[in-house]
PDB file of C-alpha atoms in Angstrom:
ATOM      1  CA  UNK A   1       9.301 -85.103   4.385  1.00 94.00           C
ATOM      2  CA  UNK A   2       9.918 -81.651   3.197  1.00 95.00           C
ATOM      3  CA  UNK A   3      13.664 -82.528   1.661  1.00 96.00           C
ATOM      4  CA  UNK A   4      11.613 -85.322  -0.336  1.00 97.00           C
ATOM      5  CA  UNK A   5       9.355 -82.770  -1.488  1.00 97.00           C
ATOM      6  CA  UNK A   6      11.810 -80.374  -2.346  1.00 96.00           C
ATOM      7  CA  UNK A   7      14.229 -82.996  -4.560  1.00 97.00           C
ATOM      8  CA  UNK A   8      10.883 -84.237  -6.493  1.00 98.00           C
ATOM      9  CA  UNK A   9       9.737 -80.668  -7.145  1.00 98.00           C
ATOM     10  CA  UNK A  10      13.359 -79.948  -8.534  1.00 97.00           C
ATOM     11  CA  UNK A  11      13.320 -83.254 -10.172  1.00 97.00           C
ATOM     12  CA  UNK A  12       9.798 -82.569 -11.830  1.00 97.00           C
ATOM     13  CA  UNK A  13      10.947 -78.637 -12.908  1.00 97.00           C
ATOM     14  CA  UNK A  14      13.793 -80.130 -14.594  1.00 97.00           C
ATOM     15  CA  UNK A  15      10.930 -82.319 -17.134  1.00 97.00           C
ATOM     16  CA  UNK A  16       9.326 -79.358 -17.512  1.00 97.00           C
ATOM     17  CA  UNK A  17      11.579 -76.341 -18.003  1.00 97.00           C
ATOM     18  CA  UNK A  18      13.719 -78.280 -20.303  1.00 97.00           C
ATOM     19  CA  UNK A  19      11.232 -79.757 -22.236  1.00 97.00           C
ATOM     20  CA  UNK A  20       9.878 -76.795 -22.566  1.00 97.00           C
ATOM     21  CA  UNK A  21      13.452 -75.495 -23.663  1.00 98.00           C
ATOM     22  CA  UNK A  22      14.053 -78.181 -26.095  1.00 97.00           C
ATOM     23  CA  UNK A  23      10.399 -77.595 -27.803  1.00 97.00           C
ATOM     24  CA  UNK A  24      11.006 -73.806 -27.648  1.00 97.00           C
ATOM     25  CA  UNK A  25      14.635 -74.102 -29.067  1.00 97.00           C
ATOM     26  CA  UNK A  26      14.553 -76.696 -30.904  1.00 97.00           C
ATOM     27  CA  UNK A  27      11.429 -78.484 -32.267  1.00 96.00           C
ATOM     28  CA  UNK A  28       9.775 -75.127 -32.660  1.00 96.00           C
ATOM     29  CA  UNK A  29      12.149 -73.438 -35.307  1.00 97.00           C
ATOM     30  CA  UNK A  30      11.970 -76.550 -37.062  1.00 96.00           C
ATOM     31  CA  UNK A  31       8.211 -76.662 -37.555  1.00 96.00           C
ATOM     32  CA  UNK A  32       7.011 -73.005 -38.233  1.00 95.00           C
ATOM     33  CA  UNK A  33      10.156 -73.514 -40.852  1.00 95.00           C
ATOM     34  CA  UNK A  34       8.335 -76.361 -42.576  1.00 96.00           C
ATOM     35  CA  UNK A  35       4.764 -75.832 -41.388  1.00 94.00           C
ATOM     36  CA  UNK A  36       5.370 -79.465 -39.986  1.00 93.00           C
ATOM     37  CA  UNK A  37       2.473 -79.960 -37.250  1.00 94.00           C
ATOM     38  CA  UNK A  38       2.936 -83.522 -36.717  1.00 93.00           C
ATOM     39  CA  UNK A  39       6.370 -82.616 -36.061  1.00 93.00           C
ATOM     40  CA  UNK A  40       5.327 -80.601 -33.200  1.00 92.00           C
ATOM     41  CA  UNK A  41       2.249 -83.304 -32.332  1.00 91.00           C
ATOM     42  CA  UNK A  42       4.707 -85.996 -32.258  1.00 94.00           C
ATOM     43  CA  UNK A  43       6.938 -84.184 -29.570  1.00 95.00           C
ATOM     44  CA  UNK A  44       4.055 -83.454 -27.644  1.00 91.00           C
ATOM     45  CA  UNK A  45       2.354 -86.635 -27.537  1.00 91.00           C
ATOM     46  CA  UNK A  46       6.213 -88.296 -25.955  1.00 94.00           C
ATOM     47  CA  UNK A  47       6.518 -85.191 -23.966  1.00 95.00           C
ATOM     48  CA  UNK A  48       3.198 -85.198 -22.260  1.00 92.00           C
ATOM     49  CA  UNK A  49       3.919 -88.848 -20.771  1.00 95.00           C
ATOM     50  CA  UNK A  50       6.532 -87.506 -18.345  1.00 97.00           C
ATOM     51  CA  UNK A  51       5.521 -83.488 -18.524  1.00 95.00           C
ATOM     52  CA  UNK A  52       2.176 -83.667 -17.356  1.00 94.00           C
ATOM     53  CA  UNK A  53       3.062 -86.095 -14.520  1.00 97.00           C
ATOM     54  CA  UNK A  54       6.051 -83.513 -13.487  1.00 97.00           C
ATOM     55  CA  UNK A  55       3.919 -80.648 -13.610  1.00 95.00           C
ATOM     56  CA  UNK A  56       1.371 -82.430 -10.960  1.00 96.00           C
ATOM     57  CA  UNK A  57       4.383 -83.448  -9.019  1.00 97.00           C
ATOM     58  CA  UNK A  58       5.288 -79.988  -8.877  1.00 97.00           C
ATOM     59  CA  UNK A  59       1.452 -78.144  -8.549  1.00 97.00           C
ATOM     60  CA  UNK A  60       1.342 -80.888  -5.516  1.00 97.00           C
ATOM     61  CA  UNK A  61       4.812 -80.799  -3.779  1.00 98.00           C
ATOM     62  CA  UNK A  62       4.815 -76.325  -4.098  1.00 97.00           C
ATOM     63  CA  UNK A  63       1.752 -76.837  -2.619  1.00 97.00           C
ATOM     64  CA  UNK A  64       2.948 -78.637   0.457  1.00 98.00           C
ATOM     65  CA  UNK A  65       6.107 -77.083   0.759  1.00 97.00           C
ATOM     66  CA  UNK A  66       3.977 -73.494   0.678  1.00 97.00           C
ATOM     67  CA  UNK A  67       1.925 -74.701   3.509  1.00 97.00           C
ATOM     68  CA  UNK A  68       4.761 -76.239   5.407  1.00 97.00           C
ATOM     69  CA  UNK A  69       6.767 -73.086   5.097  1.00 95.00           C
ATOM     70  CA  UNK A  70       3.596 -70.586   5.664  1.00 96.00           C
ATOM     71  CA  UNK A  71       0.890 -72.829   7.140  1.00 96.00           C
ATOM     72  CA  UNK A  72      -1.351 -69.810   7.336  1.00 95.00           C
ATOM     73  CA  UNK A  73      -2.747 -69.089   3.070  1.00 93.00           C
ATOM     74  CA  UNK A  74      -4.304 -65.513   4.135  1.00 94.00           C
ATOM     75  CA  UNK A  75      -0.559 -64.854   4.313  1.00 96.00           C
ATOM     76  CA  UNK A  76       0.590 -66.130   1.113  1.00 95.00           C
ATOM     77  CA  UNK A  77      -0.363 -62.294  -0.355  1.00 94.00           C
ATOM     78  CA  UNK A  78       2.151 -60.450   2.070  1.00 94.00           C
ATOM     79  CA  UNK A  79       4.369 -59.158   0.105  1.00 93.00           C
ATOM     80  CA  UNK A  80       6.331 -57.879   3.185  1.00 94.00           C
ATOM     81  CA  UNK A  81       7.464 -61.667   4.019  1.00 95.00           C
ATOM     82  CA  UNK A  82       9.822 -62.622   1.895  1.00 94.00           C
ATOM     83  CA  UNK A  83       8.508 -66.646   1.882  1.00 94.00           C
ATOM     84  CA  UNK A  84       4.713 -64.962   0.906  1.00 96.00           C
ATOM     85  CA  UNK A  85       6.671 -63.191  -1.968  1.00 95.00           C
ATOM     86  CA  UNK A  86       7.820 -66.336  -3.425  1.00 95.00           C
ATOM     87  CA  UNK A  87       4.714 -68.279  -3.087  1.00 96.00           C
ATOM     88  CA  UNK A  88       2.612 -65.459  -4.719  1.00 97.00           C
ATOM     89  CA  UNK A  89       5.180 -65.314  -7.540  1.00 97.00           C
ATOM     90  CA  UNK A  90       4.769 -68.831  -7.937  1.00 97.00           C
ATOM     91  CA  UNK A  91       0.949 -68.884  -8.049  1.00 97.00           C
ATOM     92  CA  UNK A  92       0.503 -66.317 -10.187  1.00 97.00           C
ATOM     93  CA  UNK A  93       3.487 -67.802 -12.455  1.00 97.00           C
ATOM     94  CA  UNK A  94       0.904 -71.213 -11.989  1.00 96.00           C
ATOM     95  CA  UNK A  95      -2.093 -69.155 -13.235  1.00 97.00           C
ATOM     96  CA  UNK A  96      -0.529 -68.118 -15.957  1.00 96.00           C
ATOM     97  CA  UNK A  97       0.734 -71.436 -16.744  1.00 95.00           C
ATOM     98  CA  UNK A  98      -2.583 -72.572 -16.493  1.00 94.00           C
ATOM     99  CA  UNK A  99      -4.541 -70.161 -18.734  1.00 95.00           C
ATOM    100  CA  UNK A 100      -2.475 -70.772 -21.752  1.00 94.00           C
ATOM    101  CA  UNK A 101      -2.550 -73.880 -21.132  1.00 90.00           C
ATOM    102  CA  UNK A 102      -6.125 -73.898 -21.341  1.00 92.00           C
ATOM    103  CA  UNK A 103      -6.359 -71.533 -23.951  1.00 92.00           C
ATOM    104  CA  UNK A 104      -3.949 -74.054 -25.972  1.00 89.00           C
ATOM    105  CA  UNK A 105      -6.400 -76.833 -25.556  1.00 87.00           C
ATOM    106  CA  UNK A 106      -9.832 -75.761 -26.129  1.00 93.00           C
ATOM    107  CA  UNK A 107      -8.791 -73.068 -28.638  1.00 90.00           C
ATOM    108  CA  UNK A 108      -5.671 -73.583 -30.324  1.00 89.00           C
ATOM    109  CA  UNK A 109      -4.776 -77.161 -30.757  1.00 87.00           C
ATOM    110  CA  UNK A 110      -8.248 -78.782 -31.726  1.00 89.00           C
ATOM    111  CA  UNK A 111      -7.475 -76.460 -35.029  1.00 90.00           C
ATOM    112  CA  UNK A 112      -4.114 -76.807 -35.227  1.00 89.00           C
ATOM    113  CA  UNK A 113      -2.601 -76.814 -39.081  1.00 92.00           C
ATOM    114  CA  UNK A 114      -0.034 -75.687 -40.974  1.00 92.00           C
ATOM    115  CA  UNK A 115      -2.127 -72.534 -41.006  1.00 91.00           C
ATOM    116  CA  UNK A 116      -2.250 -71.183 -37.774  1.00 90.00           C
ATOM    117  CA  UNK A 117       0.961 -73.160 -36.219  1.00 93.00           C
ATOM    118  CA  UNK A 118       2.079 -69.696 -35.269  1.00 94.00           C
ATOM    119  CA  UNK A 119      -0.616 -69.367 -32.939  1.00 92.00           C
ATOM    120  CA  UNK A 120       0.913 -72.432 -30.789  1.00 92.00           C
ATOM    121  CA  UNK A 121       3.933 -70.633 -30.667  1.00 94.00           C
ATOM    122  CA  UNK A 122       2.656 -67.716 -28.961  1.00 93.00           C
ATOM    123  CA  UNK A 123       1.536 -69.962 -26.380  1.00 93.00           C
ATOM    124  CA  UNK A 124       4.939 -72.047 -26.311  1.00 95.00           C
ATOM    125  CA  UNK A 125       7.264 -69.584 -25.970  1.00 96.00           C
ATOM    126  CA  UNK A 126       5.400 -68.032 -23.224  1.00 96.00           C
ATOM    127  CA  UNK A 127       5.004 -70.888 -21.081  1.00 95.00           C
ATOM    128  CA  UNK A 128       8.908 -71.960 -21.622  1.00 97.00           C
ATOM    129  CA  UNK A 129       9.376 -68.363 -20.483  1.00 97.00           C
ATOM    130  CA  UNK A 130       7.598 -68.574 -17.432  1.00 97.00           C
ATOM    131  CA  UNK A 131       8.842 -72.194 -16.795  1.00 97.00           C
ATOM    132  CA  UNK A 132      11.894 -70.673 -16.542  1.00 98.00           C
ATOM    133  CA  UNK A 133      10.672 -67.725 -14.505  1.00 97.00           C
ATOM    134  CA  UNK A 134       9.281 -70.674 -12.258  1.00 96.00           C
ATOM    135  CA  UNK A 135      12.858 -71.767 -11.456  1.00 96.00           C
ATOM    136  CA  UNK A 136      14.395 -68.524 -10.968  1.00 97.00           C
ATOM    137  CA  UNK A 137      11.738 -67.790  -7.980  1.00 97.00           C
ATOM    138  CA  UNK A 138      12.756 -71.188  -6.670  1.00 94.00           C
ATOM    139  CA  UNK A 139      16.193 -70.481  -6.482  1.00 95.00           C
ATOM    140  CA  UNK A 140      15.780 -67.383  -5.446  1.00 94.00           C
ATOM    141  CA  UNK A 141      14.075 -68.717  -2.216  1.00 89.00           C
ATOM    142  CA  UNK A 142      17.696 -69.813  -1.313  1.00 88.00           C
ATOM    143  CA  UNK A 143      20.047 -66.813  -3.021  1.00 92.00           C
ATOM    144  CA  UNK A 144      17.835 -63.883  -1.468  1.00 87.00           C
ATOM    145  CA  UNK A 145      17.493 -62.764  -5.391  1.00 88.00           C
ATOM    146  CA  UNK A 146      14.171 -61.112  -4.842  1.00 86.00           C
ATOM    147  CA  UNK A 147      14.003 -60.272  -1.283  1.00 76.00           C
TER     148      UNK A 147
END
């Protein structure tokens, strides 16, 4: 069950660290260029079909995989374990995640115009940041990178 886990929380970071990469790198530039919002609304209405669903694959699959590797959550904090390392690093990189993503939705996006579009992008090019930081403390449970 946990190689199952594993290959659909890969699967799902691959959705969301490159879509995040493709609105970051591509879509992005284009819109603060032309102050196009619908550009950017019409990439995020497709993209949230299959990004929200692989971000709850992932929240849910981390989540078992933490537990199956660390059953024990008072542990998750140690940062003399190397496992509890990773799994803190990955909460707080899912807290963060979280807060702009809240932050995005009550605050930023019910406004959204060609007037403050610059505003999204501070909260774009942070989460495609830590997306990416999200895969790198993955991997890194494998290479030994931050042990």
């Amino acid at each position: 069950m946990y190689s199952l886990a594993l290959l659909l929380h890969i699967l799902a970071a691959t959705i969301w660290t490159g879509g995040h990469l493709v609105l970051a790198t591509t879509i992005l530039p284009r819109a603060l260029k032309t102050k196009d919002v619908e550009y950017l609304r019409t990439f995020e209405q497709g993209y949230e079909k299959i990004g929200i669903p692989a971000l709850v694959i992932q929240v849910t699959t981390g989540f078992y995989m933490a537990f199956s590797l660390l059953p024990d959550h008072s542990q998750w904090l140690d940062w003399s374990n190397p496992v509890a390392k990773i799994i803190s690093l990955k909460l707080g990189l899912l807290l963060l995640t979280a807060m702009l993503a809240v932050d995005a939705r009550l605050r930023i996006i019910p406004k959204l115009s060609a007037d403050n579009i610059i505003a999204l992008a501070w909260h774009i090019i942070p989460v495609t940041i830590t997306s990416v930081l999200f895969v790198f403390v993955g991997v890194s449970m494998k290479t030994g990178w931050l042990s």
